[in-house]
Short mmCIF file of C-alpha atoms in Angstrom, two decimals:
data_model
loop_
_atom_site.label_atom_id
_atom_site.label_comp_id
_atom_site.label_asym_id
_atom_site.label_seq_id
_atom_site.Cartn_x
_atom_site.Cartn_y
_atom_site.Cartn_z
CA GLN O 2 359.59 150.30 76.65
CA LYS O 3 359.43 154.05 77.20
CA GLU O 4 361.07 155.42 80.34
CA VAL O 5 357.88 157.28 81.22
CA GLU O 6 354.39 155.99 80.44
CA GLN O 7 351.30 158.17 80.59
CA ASP O 8 347.75 157.33 79.53
CA PRO O 9 346.98 159.77 76.68
CA GLY O 10 343.26 159.83 77.41
CA PRO O 11 341.24 161.75 76.43
CA LEU O 12 339.60 162.05 79.83
CA SER O 13 336.27 163.83 80.29
CA VAL O 14 334.76 164.48 83.71
CA PRO O 15 331.93 166.68 85.01
CA GLU O 16 332.68 169.96 86.74
CA GLY O 17 333.34 169.51 90.45
CA ALA O 18 334.68 165.96 90.13
CA ILE O 19 338.03 164.79 91.46
CA VAL O 20 340.48 164.06 88.66
CA SER O 21 343.34 161.59 88.93
CA LEU O 22 346.18 161.67 86.39
CA ASN O 23 348.99 159.14 86.53
CA CYS O 24 352.42 158.28 85.17
CA THR O 25 354.66 155.28 85.66
CA TYR O 26 358.38 155.20 85.06
CA SER O 27 361.13 152.62 84.77
CA ASN O 28 364.29 154.57 85.66
CA SER O 29 364.83 154.30 89.41
CA ALA O 30 367.41 157.12 89.21
CA PHE O 31 364.70 159.74 88.62
CA GLN O 32 364.51 162.00 91.66
CA TYR O 33 362.74 165.16 90.47
CA PHE O 34 359.10 165.00 89.41
CA MET O 35 356.98 167.64 87.75
CA TRP O 36 353.58 168.20 86.28
CA TYR O 37 353.13 170.67 83.45
CA ARG O 38 349.82 172.00 82.17
CA GLN O 39 349.50 172.86 78.49
CA TYR O 40 346.52 174.76 77.14
CA SER O 41 345.65 174.34 73.48
CA ARG O 42 348.18 176.06 71.21
CA LYS O 43 350.29 177.26 74.16
CA GLY O 44 353.57 176.23 75.72
CA PRO O 45 353.69 173.94 78.78
CA GLU O 46 353.65 175.74 82.12
CA LEU O 47 354.94 174.30 85.38
CA LEU O 48 352.12 173.27 87.71
CA MET O 49 353.73 171.16 90.44
CA TYR O 50 357.31 170.24 91.37
CA THR O 51 358.48 167.71 93.93
CA TYR O 52 361.62 165.74 94.67
CA SER O 53 360.56 163.32 97.38
CA SER O 54 358.08 160.54 97.93
CA GLY O 55 354.80 161.59 99.49
CA ASN O 56 352.25 164.28 98.80
CA LYS O 57 352.58 167.94 97.96
CA GLU O 58 349.53 170.15 97.95
CA ASP O 59 348.95 173.50 96.23
CA GLY O 60 345.38 174.74 96.34
CA ARG O 61 343.15 172.30 94.49
CA PHE O 62 346.15 170.33 93.19
CA THR O 63 347.99 167.49 94.93
CA ALA O 64 351.05 165.78 93.52
CA GLN O 65 351.84 162.32 94.84
CA VAL O 66 355.07 160.40 94.33
CA ASP O 67 355.61 156.74 95.18
CA LYS O 68 359.22 155.92 94.37
CA SER O 69 358.94 152.32 95.53
CA SER O 70 356.25 151.67 92.91
CA LYS O 71 357.72 154.13 90.36
CA TYR O 72 354.39 155.87 90.11
CA ILE O 73 353.35 159.52 90.28
CA SER O 74 349.91 161.07 90.34
CA LEU O 75 348.27 164.46 90.09
CA PHE O 76 344.90 164.98 91.77
CA ILE O 77 342.66 167.91 90.96
CA ARG O 78 339.86 168.62 93.44
CA ASP O 79 336.69 170.52 92.59
CA SER O 80 337.63 170.50 88.91
CA GLN O 81 336.73 173.57 86.86
CA PRO O 82 336.24 174.08 83.10
CA SER O 83 339.43 176.19 83.21
CA ASP O 84 341.33 173.00 84.15
CA SER O 85 340.64 171.63 80.65
CA ALA O 86 344.11 171.16 79.17
CA THR O 87 346.76 168.55 78.44
CA TYR O 88 348.74 167.51 81.51
CA LEU O 89 352.31 166.34 81.04
CA CYS O 90 354.32 164.52 83.66
CA ALA O 91 358.08 165.05 83.59
CA MET O 92 360.97 163.71 85.60
CA SER O 93 364.72 163.93 85.77
CA VAL O 94 367.79 162.41 87.35
CA GLY O 95 369.52 165.74 87.94
CA ASN O 96 368.03 169.07 86.97
CA GLU O 97 369.56 169.24 83.51
CA LYS O 98 367.36 167.12 81.23
CA LEU O 99 363.71 166.23 81.59
CA THR O 100 361.97 163.10 80.33
CA PHE O 101 358.32 163.72 79.52
CA GLY O 102 355.26 161.54 79.36
CA THR O 103 353.13 161.86 76.24
CA GLY O 104 350.46 163.90 78.07
CA THR O 105 346.83 163.31 79.09
CA ARG O 106 344.17 165.44 77.48
CA LEU O 107 341.57 166.46 80.08
CA THR O 108 338.17 168.05 79.48
CA ILE O 109 335.99 169.31 82.33
CA ILE O 110 332.34 169.38 81.31
CA PRO O 111 330.29 172.27 82.78
CA ASN H 25 359.66 189.90 82.44
CA ALA H 26 358.72 188.37 79.10
CA GLY H 27 360.11 184.94 80.07
CA VAL H 28 360.89 182.84 77.00
CA THR H 29 359.98 184.28 73.60
CA GLN H 30 360.01 182.55 70.22
CA THR H 31 359.76 183.76 66.66
CA PRO H 32 358.07 183.14 64.34
CA LYS H 33 354.77 181.80 65.71
CA PHE H 34 353.88 180.04 62.45
CA GLN H 35 355.84 179.06 59.36
CA VAL H 36 355.16 177.10 56.18
CA LEU H 37 358.14 175.81 54.21
CA LYS H 38 358.60 173.80 51.07
CA THR H 39 360.75 170.68 51.15
CA GLY H 40 364.40 171.64 50.89
CA GLN H 41 364.02 175.20 52.15
CA SER H 42 365.96 176.39 55.17
CA MET H 43 364.95 178.50 58.15
CA THR H 44 366.03 179.52 61.62
CA LEU H 45 363.80 179.51 64.66
CA GLN H 46 364.72 182.14 67.22
CA CYS H 47 364.47 181.92 70.99
CA ALA H 48 365.34 184.40 73.72
CA GLN H 49 364.97 184.42 77.51
CA ASP H 50 365.26 187.26 79.99
CA MET H 51 365.49 185.20 83.21
CA ASN H 52 369.30 185.07 83.20
CA HIS H 53 369.22 181.27 82.93
CA ASN H 54 372.31 179.33 81.86
CA SER H 55 370.62 176.32 80.22
CA MET H 56 368.40 176.43 77.15
CA TYR H 57 366.61 173.70 75.19
CA TRP H 58 364.85 172.97 71.92
CA TYR H 59 362.03 170.42 71.81
CA ARG H 60 359.61 169.20 69.20
CA GLN H 61 356.10 168.05 70.07
CA ASP H 62 354.22 165.61 67.89
CA PRO H 63 350.85 163.91 68.53
CA GLY H 64 351.29 160.79 70.65
CA MET H 65 355.03 161.39 71.04
CA GLY H 66 355.16 163.99 73.78
CA LEU H 67 358.03 166.45 73.99
CA ARG H 68 361.30 165.21 72.53
CA LEU H 69 364.59 166.99 73.10
CA ILE H 70 366.41 168.08 69.94
CA TYR H 71 369.41 169.98 71.34
CA TYR H 72 370.31 171.75 74.53
CA SER H 73 372.91 174.19 75.77
CA ALA H 74 374.10 174.03 79.35
CA SER H 75 375.88 177.35 79.09
CA GLU H 76 376.94 180.00 76.61
CA GLY H 77 379.30 178.46 74.06
CA THR H 78 378.27 174.83 74.60
CA THR H 79 375.68 172.69 72.85
CA ASP H 80 374.78 168.99 73.06
CA LYS H 81 372.57 166.62 71.12
CA GLY H 82 369.32 165.41 72.56
CA GLU H 83 367.08 162.54 71.53
CA VAL H 84 366.27 163.64 67.95
CA PRO H 85 369.07 165.92 66.60
CA ASN H 86 369.22 164.72 62.98
CA GLY H 87 368.37 167.44 60.45
CA TYR H 88 368.89 170.29 62.91
CA ASN H 89 371.68 172.61 63.98
CA VAL H 90 371.78 175.07 66.87
CA SER H 91 373.66 178.19 67.88
CA ARG H 92 373.94 179.62 71.38
CA LEU H 93 374.51 183.19 70.32
CA ASN H 94 374.86 184.57 73.85
CA LYS H 95 373.37 183.84 77.26
CA ARG H 96 369.94 185.08 76.19
CA GLU H 97 369.56 183.58 72.72
CA PHE H 98 369.47 180.03 71.36
CA SER H 99 368.52 179.44 67.72
CA LEU H 100 367.49 176.26 65.88
CA ARG H 101 368.24 175.90 62.17
CA LEU H 102 366.74 173.55 59.62
CA GLU H 103 369.16 173.45 56.69
CA SER H 104 366.98 171.44 54.30
CA ALA H 105 363.47 171.02 55.62
CA ALA H 106 361.65 167.70 55.22
CA PRO H 107 357.94 166.86 55.74
CA SER H 108 358.98 164.75 58.77
CA GLN H 109 360.02 168.00 60.46
CA THR H 110 356.44 169.26 60.49
CA SER H 111 355.87 169.79 64.19
CA VAL H 112 355.44 172.29 66.98
CA TYR H 113 358.81 173.49 68.29
CA PHE H 114 359.27 174.71 71.83
CA CYS H 115 362.22 176.49 73.34
CA ALA H 116 362.81 176.33 77.09
CA SER H 117 365.26 177.70 79.59
CA ARG H 118 366.19 176.27 82.97
CA GLY H 119 366.99 177.94 86.20
CA LEU H 120 365.62 179.40 89.36
CA TYR H 121 362.42 181.33 88.91
CA GLY H 122 359.91 181.87 91.67
CA GLY H 123 361.97 179.56 93.88
CA THR H 124 361.88 176.47 91.65
CA ASP H 125 364.76 175.18 89.52
CA THR H 126 363.17 173.67 86.44
CA GLN H 127 362.40 174.38 82.81
CA TYR H 128 360.22 177.21 81.55
CA PHE H 129 358.78 177.11 78.05
CA GLY H 130 358.11 179.56 75.25
CA PRO H 131 354.81 179.73 73.33
CA GLY H 132 356.01 177.54 70.45
CA THR H 133 356.49 177.74 66.68
CA ARG H 134 354.13 175.77 64.48
CA LEU H 135 356.06 174.59 61.42
CA THR H 136 354.56 172.90 58.37
CA VAL H 137 356.82 171.47 55.67
CA LEU H 138 355.06 170.74 52.39
#
């Protein structure tokens, strides 16, 4: 079993919809949680970073962490075609090494 | 700031050839990393360097060597390339940037081994 599981998709939704992306994990020692966005043929870029259970909001993006269920989510409100990308969850015990999910490919249809 | 830069952007090798992938960062970070990304496998850590002069193996180190030349530069060498090493390679550095301590990635090197 992988330490981090992420549905690879692909996921296609119409513009303006709310998108929900999810990851589950098995290592209860993880305490830092991140979402990276990766456009086609580019490097991953940090989108959201959190280290506690609960919600963190940044504009149209909300990151949710539920440590009791070992489950993290990223919500995108009012999705735009520019949100079309692969979204990678990542987590770590300390800050040194990250464990990544396989990524979910998202397409927003105009 | 350029962030993390990688050269070359693309490379085609024949089986058995060698090459070095270069990475540099200008964020004054101590830690640097090399990953490979394959379809359905996500990002897998090859090697990392927590500070200048130190290197450690990651999840998939076989067939690779690294050199932390100085604080800015971290290179990845394939001594005898194999088709299984066809992948996209990303370098990253870790540290504080914009108030967040996490990893920041370069644009990647697409490597094909024939």
